Amino acid sequence: MQDILGMIGQLERPRLLVRAARAGVEQYRREQMLPRLLGALAPPRSGAAVLELLELEAEADVRRRAGTADYAVQRHVEHLIALMGEARLIRAAARRARWRAEGAAG
């Protein structure tokens, strides 16, 4: 199975959606956004959150492409912001783990 960051990296979305999400990712706060987007009381771990967000984002993209009346661009951008934010957190955790491993080996 492909890794989570690779799955996020393979998303191909319109530039305007991606630009809007990039503008919002600096203000991403997982404790506020994830419970609202995922309907959970507490945010799940990053990997689980990403998998759920990928499903929600894919559903939003299907609606966007079909031009359905229930498509909400704001919600779609929020899914992308959360995906980008979680990807940043996963990368940062991996960097910390490598740093600790290198420090322990040295």
CSV table of N, CA and C in Angstrom, one decimal:
chain,number,residue,atom,x,y,z
A,1,MET,N,0.8,-1.2,0.0
A,1,MET,CA,0.0,0.0,0.0
A,1,MET,C,0.9,1.2,0.0
A,2,GLN,N,0.4,2.2,-0.7
A,2,GLN,CA,1.2,3.5,-0.8
A,2,GLN,C,1.1,4.2,0.5
A,3,ASP,N,2.2,5.0,0.8
A,3,ASP,CA,2.2,5.7,2.1
A,3,ASP,C,1.3,6.9,2.0
A,4,ILE,N,0.9,7.4,3.2
A,4,ILE,CA,-0.1,8.5,3.3
A,4,ILE,C,0.4,9.7,2.6
A,5,LEU,N,1.6,10.1,2.8
A,5,LEU,CA,2.1,11.4,2.1
A,5,LEU,C,2.1,11.2,0.6
A,6,GLY,N,2.4,10.0,0.1
A,6,GLY,CA,2.3,9.8,-1.3
A,6,GLY,C,0.9,9.9,-1.8
A,7,MET,N,-0.1,9.4,-1.0
A,7,MET,CA,-1.5,9.5,-1.4
A,7,MET,C,-1.9,11.0,-1.5
A,8,ILE,N,-1.5,11.8,-0.6
A,8,ILE,CA,-1.8,13.2,-0.6
A,8,ILE,C,-1.1,13.9,-1.8
A,9,GLY,N,0.1,13.5,-2.1
A,9,GLY,CA,0.9,14.1,-3.2
A,9,GLY,C,0.3,13.8,-4.5
A,10,GLN,N,-0.4,12.7,-4.6
A,10,GLN,CA,-1.0,12.3,-5.9
A,10,GLN,C,-2.3,13.0,-6.3
A,11,LEU,N,-2.8,13.8,-5.3
A,11,LEU,CA,-4.1,14.5,-5.6
A,11,LEU,C,-3.8,15.6,-6.7
A,12,GLU,N,-4.7,15.6,-7.7
A,12,GLU,CA,-4.6,16.6,-8.7
A,12,GLU,C,-5.9,17.4,-8.7
A,13,ARG,N,-5.8,18.6,-8.2
A,13,ARG,CA,-7.0,19.5,-8.1
A,13,ARG,C,-6.7,20.8,-8.8
A,14,PRO,N,-7.8,21.5,-9.1
A,14,PRO,CA,-7.6,22.8,-9.7
A,14,PRO,C,-6.7,23.8,-8.9
A,15,ARG,N,-5.9,24.6,-9.6
A,15,ARG,CA,-5.0,25.5,-9.0
A,15,ARG,C,-5.6,26.4,-8.0
A,16,LEU,N,-6.8,26.9,-8.3
A,16,LEU,CA,-7.5,27.8,-7.4
A,16,LEU,C,-7.8,27.2,-6.1
A,17,LEU,N,-8.3,25.9,-6.1
A,17,LEU,CA,-8.5,25.2,-4.8
A,17,LEU,C,-7.2,25.0,-4.0
A,18,VAL,N,-6.2,24.6,-4.7
A,18,VAL,CA,-4.9,24.4,-4.0
A,18,VAL,C,-4.3,25.7,-3.5
A,19,ARG,N,-4.4,26.8,-4.2
A,19,ARG,CA,-3.9,28.1,-3.8
A,19,ARG,C,-4.7,28.5,-2.6
A,20,ALA,N,-6.0,28.3,-2.6
A,20,ALA,CA,-6.8,28.7,-1.4
A,20,ALA,C,-6.4,27.9,-0.2
A,21,ALA,N,-6.2,26.6,-0.4
A,21,ALA,CA,-5.8,25.8,0.7
A,21,ALA,C,-4.4,26.2,1.3
A,22,ARG,N,-3.5,26.4,0.4
A,22,ARG,CA,-2.2,26.9,0.8
A,22,ARG,C,-2.2,28.2,1.6
A,23,ALA,N,-3.1,29.0,1.2
A,23,ALA,CA,-3.3,30.3,2.0
A,23,ALA,C,-3.8,30.1,3.4
A,24,GLY,N,-4.6,29.0,3.5
A,24,GLY,CA,-5.3,28.8,4.8
A,24,GLY,C,-4.5,27.8,5.7
A,25,VAL,N,-3.5,27.1,5.2
A,25,VAL,CA,-2.9,26.1,6.0
A,25,VAL,C,-2.0,26.7,7.1
A,26,GLU,N,-1.6,27.9,7.0
A,26,GLU,CA,-0.8,28.5,8.1
A,26,GLU,C,-1.7,28.7,9.3
A,27,GLN,N,-3.0,28.8,9.2
A,27,GLN,CA,-3.8,29.0,10.3
A,27,GLN,C,-4.5,27.7,10.8
A,28,TYR,N,-4.0,26.6,10.2
A,28,TYR,CA,-4.6,25.2,10.5
A,28,TYR,C,-4.4,24.9,12.0
A,29,ARG,N,-5.5,24.6,12.7
A,29,ARG,CA,-5.4,24.1,14.1
A,29,ARG,C,-6.2,22.8,14.1
A,30,ARG,N,-5.5,21.7,14.2
A,30,ARG,CA,-6.2,20.4,14.1
A,30,ARG,C,-7.2,20.2,15.2
A,31,GLU,N,-7.0,20.8,16.4
A,31,GLU,CA,-7.9,20.6,17.6
A,31,GLU,C,-9.3,21.3,17.3
A,32,GLN,N,-9.3,22.3,16.5
A,32,GLN,CA,-10.5,23.0,16.1
A,32,GLN,C,-11.1,22.4,14.8
A,33,MET,N,-10.3,22.2,13.8
A,33,MET,CA,-10.9,21.8,12.5
A,33,MET,C,-11.3,20.3,12.4
A,34,LEU,N,-10.4,19.4,12.9
A,34,LEU,CA,-10.7,18.0,12.7
A,34,LEU,C,-12.0,17.5,13.3
A,35,PRO,N,-12.3,17.9,14.6
A,35,PRO,CA,-13.6,17.4,15.1
A,35,PRO,C,-14.8,17.9,14.3
A,36,ARG,N,-14.7,19.1,13.8
A,36,ARG,CA,-15.8,19.7,13.0
A,36,ARG,C,-15.9,18.9,11.6
A,37,LEU,N,-14.8,18.7,11.0
A,37,LEU,CA,-14.8,18.0,9.7
A,37,LEU,C,-15.1,16.6,9.8
A,38,LEU,N,-14.6,15.9,10.8
A,38,LEU,CA,-14.7,14.5,10.9
A,38,LEU,C,-15.9,14.0,11.8
A,39,GLY,N,-16.5,15.0,12.5
A,39,GLY,CA,-17.6,14.6,13.4
A,39,GLY,C,-17.1,13.8,14.6
A,40,ALA,N,-15.9,14.1,15.1
A,40,ALA,CA,-15.4,13.4,16.2
A,40,ALA,C,-15.3,14.3,17.4
A,41,LEU,N,-15.3,13.8,18.6
A,41,LEU,CA,-15.1,14.6,19.8
A,41,LEU,C,-13.7,15.1,19.9
A,42,ALA,N,-12.8,14.2,19.6
A,42,ALA,CA,-11.4,14.6,19.7
A,42,ALA,C,-10.7,14.2,18.4
A,43,PRO,N,-9.7,15.0,18.0
A,43,PRO,CA,-9.0,14.6,16.7
A,43,PRO,C,-8.3,13.3,16.8
A,44,PRO,N,-8.4,12.5,15.7
A,44,PRO,CA,-7.7,11.2,15.7
A,44,PRO,C,-6.2,11.4,15.4
A,45,ARG,N,-5.4,10.4,15.5
A,45,ARG,CA,-4.0,10.5,15.1
A,45,ARG,C,-3.9,10.9,13.7
A,46,SER,N,-2.8,11.5,13.3
A,46,SER,CA,-2.7,12.1,12.0
A,46,SER,C,-2.9,11.1,10.8
A,47,GLY,N,-2.4,9.9,10.9
A,47,GLY,CA,-2.6,8.9,9.9
A,47,GLY,C,-4.1,8.6,9.7
A,48,ALA,N,-4.8,8.3,10.8
A,48,ALA,CA,-6.2,8.0,10.7
A,48,ALA,C,-7.0,9.2,10.1
A,49,ALA,N,-6.6,10.4,10.6
A,49,ALA,CA,-7.3,11.6,10.1
A,49,ALA,C,-7.1,11.8,8.6
A,50,VAL,N,-5.9,11.6,8.1
A,50,VAL,CA,-5.6,11.7,6.7
A,50,VAL,C,-6.5,10.8,5.9
A,51,LEU,N,-6.6,9.5,6.3
A,51,LEU,CA,-7.4,8.6,5.6
A,51,LEU,C,-8.9,9.0,5.5
A,52,GLU,N,-9.4,9.5,6.6
A,52,GLU,CA,-10.8,10.0,6.6
A,52,GLU,C,-10.9,11.2,5.8
A,53,LEU,N,-10.0,12.1,5.9
A,53,LEU,CA,-10.0,13.4,5.1
A,53,LEU,C,-9.9,13.1,3.6
A,54,LEU,N,-9.1,12.1,3.2
A,54,LEU,CA,-9.0,11.7,1.8
A,54,LEU,C,-10.3,11.2,1.3
A,55,GLU,N,-11.0,10.5,2.1
A,55,GLU,CA,-12.4,10.0,1.6
A,55,GLU,C,-13.3,11.2,1.5
A,56,LEU,N,-13.4,12.1,2.5
A,56,LEU,CA,-14.2,13.2,2.4
A,56,LEU,C,-13.9,14.1,1.2
A,57,GLU,N,-12.6,14.3,1.0
A,57,GLU,CA,-12.2,15.2,-0.1
A,57,GLU,C,-12.5,14.6,-1.4
A,58,ALA,N,-12.4,13.3,-1.6
A,58,ALA,CA,-12.7,12.6,-2.8
A,58,ALA,C,-14.2,12.7,-3.1
A,59,GLU,N,-15.0,12.6,-2.1
A,59,GLU,CA,-16.5,12.8,-2.3
A,59,GLU,C,-16.8,14.3,-2.7
A,60,ALA,N,-16.1,15.2,-2.1
A,60,ALA,CA,-16.3,16.6,-2.5
A,60,ALA,C,-15.8,16.8,-3.9
A,61,ASP,N,-14.8,16.2,-4.3
A,61,ASP,CA,-14.3,16.4,-5.7
A,61,ASP,C,-15.3,15.7,-6.7
A,62,VAL,N,-15.9,14.6,-6.3
A,62,VAL,CA,-16.9,14.0,-7.2
A,62,VAL,C,-18.0,15.0,-7.4
A,63,ARG,N,-18.5,15.6,-6.3
A,63,ARG,CA,-19.6,16.6,-6.4
A,63,ARG,C,-19.2,17.8,-7.2
A,64,ARG,N,-17.9,18.3,-7.1
A,64,ARG,CA,-17.4,19.4,-7.8
A,64,ARG,C,-17.4,19.1,-9.3
A,65,ARG,N,-16.9,17.9,-9.7
A,65,ARG,CA,-16.9,17.6,-11.1
A,65,ARG,C,-18.2,17.4,-11.7
A,66,ALA,N,-19.2,16.9,-10.9
A,66,ALA,CA,-20.6,16.7,-11.4
A,66,ALA,C,-21.4,17.9,-11.4
A,67,GLY,N,-20.9,19.0,-10.7
A,67,GLY,CA,-21.6,20.2,-10.6
A,67,GLY,C,-22.9,20.1,-9.8
A,68,THR,N,-22.9,19.3,-8.8
A,68,THR,CA,-24.1,19.1,-8.0
A,68,THR,C,-24.4,20.3,-7.1
A,69,ALA,N,-25.7,20.5,-6.8
A,69,ALA,CA,-26.1,21.6,-6.0
A,69,ALA,C,-25.6,21.5,-4.6
A,70,ASP,N,-25.2,20.3,-4.1
A,70,ASP,CA,-24.7,20.2,-2.7
A,70,ASP,C,-23.2,20.4,-2.6
A,71,TYR,N,-22.5,20.7,-3.7
A,71,TYR,CA,-21.1,21.0,-3.6
A,71,TYR,C,-20.8,22.3,-2.9
A,72,ALA,N,-19.9,22.3,-1.9
A,72,ALA,CA,-19.6,23.5,-1.2
A,72,ALA,C,-18.1,23.7,-1.3
A,73,VAL,N,-17.7,24.7,-2.1
A,73,VAL,CA,-16.3,25.0,-2.3
A,73,VAL,C,-15.5,25.3,-1.0
A,74,GLN,N,-16.2,26.0,-0.1
A,74,GLN,CA,-15.5,26.3,1.2
A,74,GLN,C,-15.2,25.0,2.0
A,75,ARG,N,-16.1,24.1,2.0
A,75,ARG,CA,-15.9,22.8,2.7
A,75,ARG,C,-14.8,22.0,2.0
A,76,HIS,N,-14.7,22.0,0.6
A,76,HIS,CA,-13.7,21.3,-0.1
A,76,HIS,C,-12.3,21.9,0.2
A,77,VAL,N,-12.2,23.2,0.3
A,77,VAL,CA,-11.0,23.9,0.6
A,77,VAL,C,-10.6,23.5,2.1
A,78,GLU,N,-11.6,23.4,3.0
A,78,GLU,CA,-11.2,23.0,4.3
A,78,GLU,C,-10.7,21.6,4.4
A,79,HIS,N,-11.2,20.7,3.6
A,79,HIS,CA,-10.6,19.4,3.5
A,79,HIS,C,-9.2,19.4,3.0
A,80,LEU,N,-8.9,20.2,2.0
A,80,LEU,CA,-7.5,20.4,1.5
A,80,LEU,C,-6.6,21.0,2.5
A,81,ILE,N,-7.1,22.0,3.2
A,81,ILE,CA,-6.3,22.7,4.3
A,81,ILE,C,-5.9,21.6,5.4
A,82,ALA,N,-6.9,20.8,5.8
A,82,ALA,CA,-6.6,19.8,6.8
A,82,ALA,C,-5.6,18.8,6.3
A,83,LEU,N,-5.8,18.4,5.1
A,83,LEU,CA,-4.8,17.4,4.5
A,83,LEU,C,-3.4,18.0,4.5
A,84,MET,N,-3.3,19.2,4.0
A,84,MET,CA,-2.0,19.8,4.0
A,84,MET,C,-1.4,20.0,5.4
A,85,GLY,N,-2.3,20.4,6.3
A,85,GLY,CA,-1.8,20.6,7.7
A,85,GLY,C,-1.4,19.3,8.4
A,86,GLU,N,-2.1,18.2,8.1
A,86,GLU,CA,-1.7,16.9,8.7
A,86,GLU,C,-0.5,16.4,8.0
A,87,ALA,N,-0.3,16.6,6.7
A,87,ALA,CA,0.9,16.2,6.0
A,87,ALA,C,2.1,16.9,6.7
A,88,ARG,N,2.0,18.2,7.0
A,88,ARG,CA,3.1,19.0,7.7
A,88,ARG,C,3.4,18.3,9.0
A,89,LEU,N,2.4,18.0,9.8
A,89,LEU,CA,2.6,17.4,11.1
A,89,LEU,C,3.3,16.0,10.9
A,90,ILE,N,2.9,15.2,10.0
A,90,ILE,CA,3.5,13.9,9.7
A,90,ILE,C,5.0,14.1,9.4
A,91,ARG,N,5.3,15.0,8.5
A,91,ARG,CA,6.7,15.3,8.1
A,91,ARG,C,7.5,15.8,9.3
A,92,ALA,N,7.0,16.7,10.1
A,92,ALA,CA,7.7,17.2,11.2
A,92,ALA,C,8.0,16.1,12.2
A,93,ALA,N,7.0,15.2,12.5
A,93,ALA,CA,7.2,14.0,13.4
A,93,ALA,C,8.3,13.1,12.8
A,94,ALA,N,8.3,12.9,11.5
A,94,ALA,CA,9.4,12.0,10.9
A,94,ALA,C,10.7,12.7,11.1
A,95,ARG,N,10.8,14.0,10.9
A,95,ARG,CA,12.1,14.7,11.1
A,95,ARG,C,12.6,14.6,12.5
A,96,ARG,N,11.7,14.7,13.5
A,96,ARG,CA,12.1,14.6,14.9
A,96,ARG,C,12.5,13.2,15.2
A,97,ALA,N,11.9,12.2,14.7
A,97,ALA,CA,12.3,10.8,14.9
A,97,ALA,C,13.6,10.6,14.3
A,98,ARG,N,13.9,11.1,13.1
A,98,ARG,CA,15.2,10.9,12.5
A,98,ARG,C,16.3,11.6,13.3
A,99,TRP,N,16.0,12.8,13.8
A,99,TRP,CA,16.9,13.6,14.6
A,99,TRP,C,17.3,12.8,15.9
A,100,ARG,N,16.2,12.3,16.6
A,100,ARG,CA,16.5,11.5,17.8
A,100,ARG,C,17.3,10.3,17.5
A,101,ALA,N,17.0,9.6,16.4
A,101,ALA,CA,17.7,8.4,16.1
A,101,ALA,C,19.2,8.7,15.8
A,102,GLU,N,19.4,9.8,15.1
A,102,GLU,CA,20.8,10.1,14.8
A,102,GLU,C,21.5,10.6,16.0
A,103,GLY,N,20.8,11.2,16.9
A,103,GLY,CA,21.4,11.7,18.2
A,103,GLY,C,21.8,10.5,19.1
A,104,ALA,N,20.9,9.5,19.1
A,104,ALA,CA,21.2,8.3,19.9
A,104,ALA,C,22.3,7.4,19.3
A,105,ALA,N,22.5,7.5,18.0
A,105,ALA,CA,23.5,6.7,17.4
A,105,ALA,C,24.9,7.4,17.5
A,106,GLY,N,24.9,8.7,17.7
A,106,GLY,CA,26.1,9.4,17.7
A,106,GLY,C,26.7,9.6,19.1
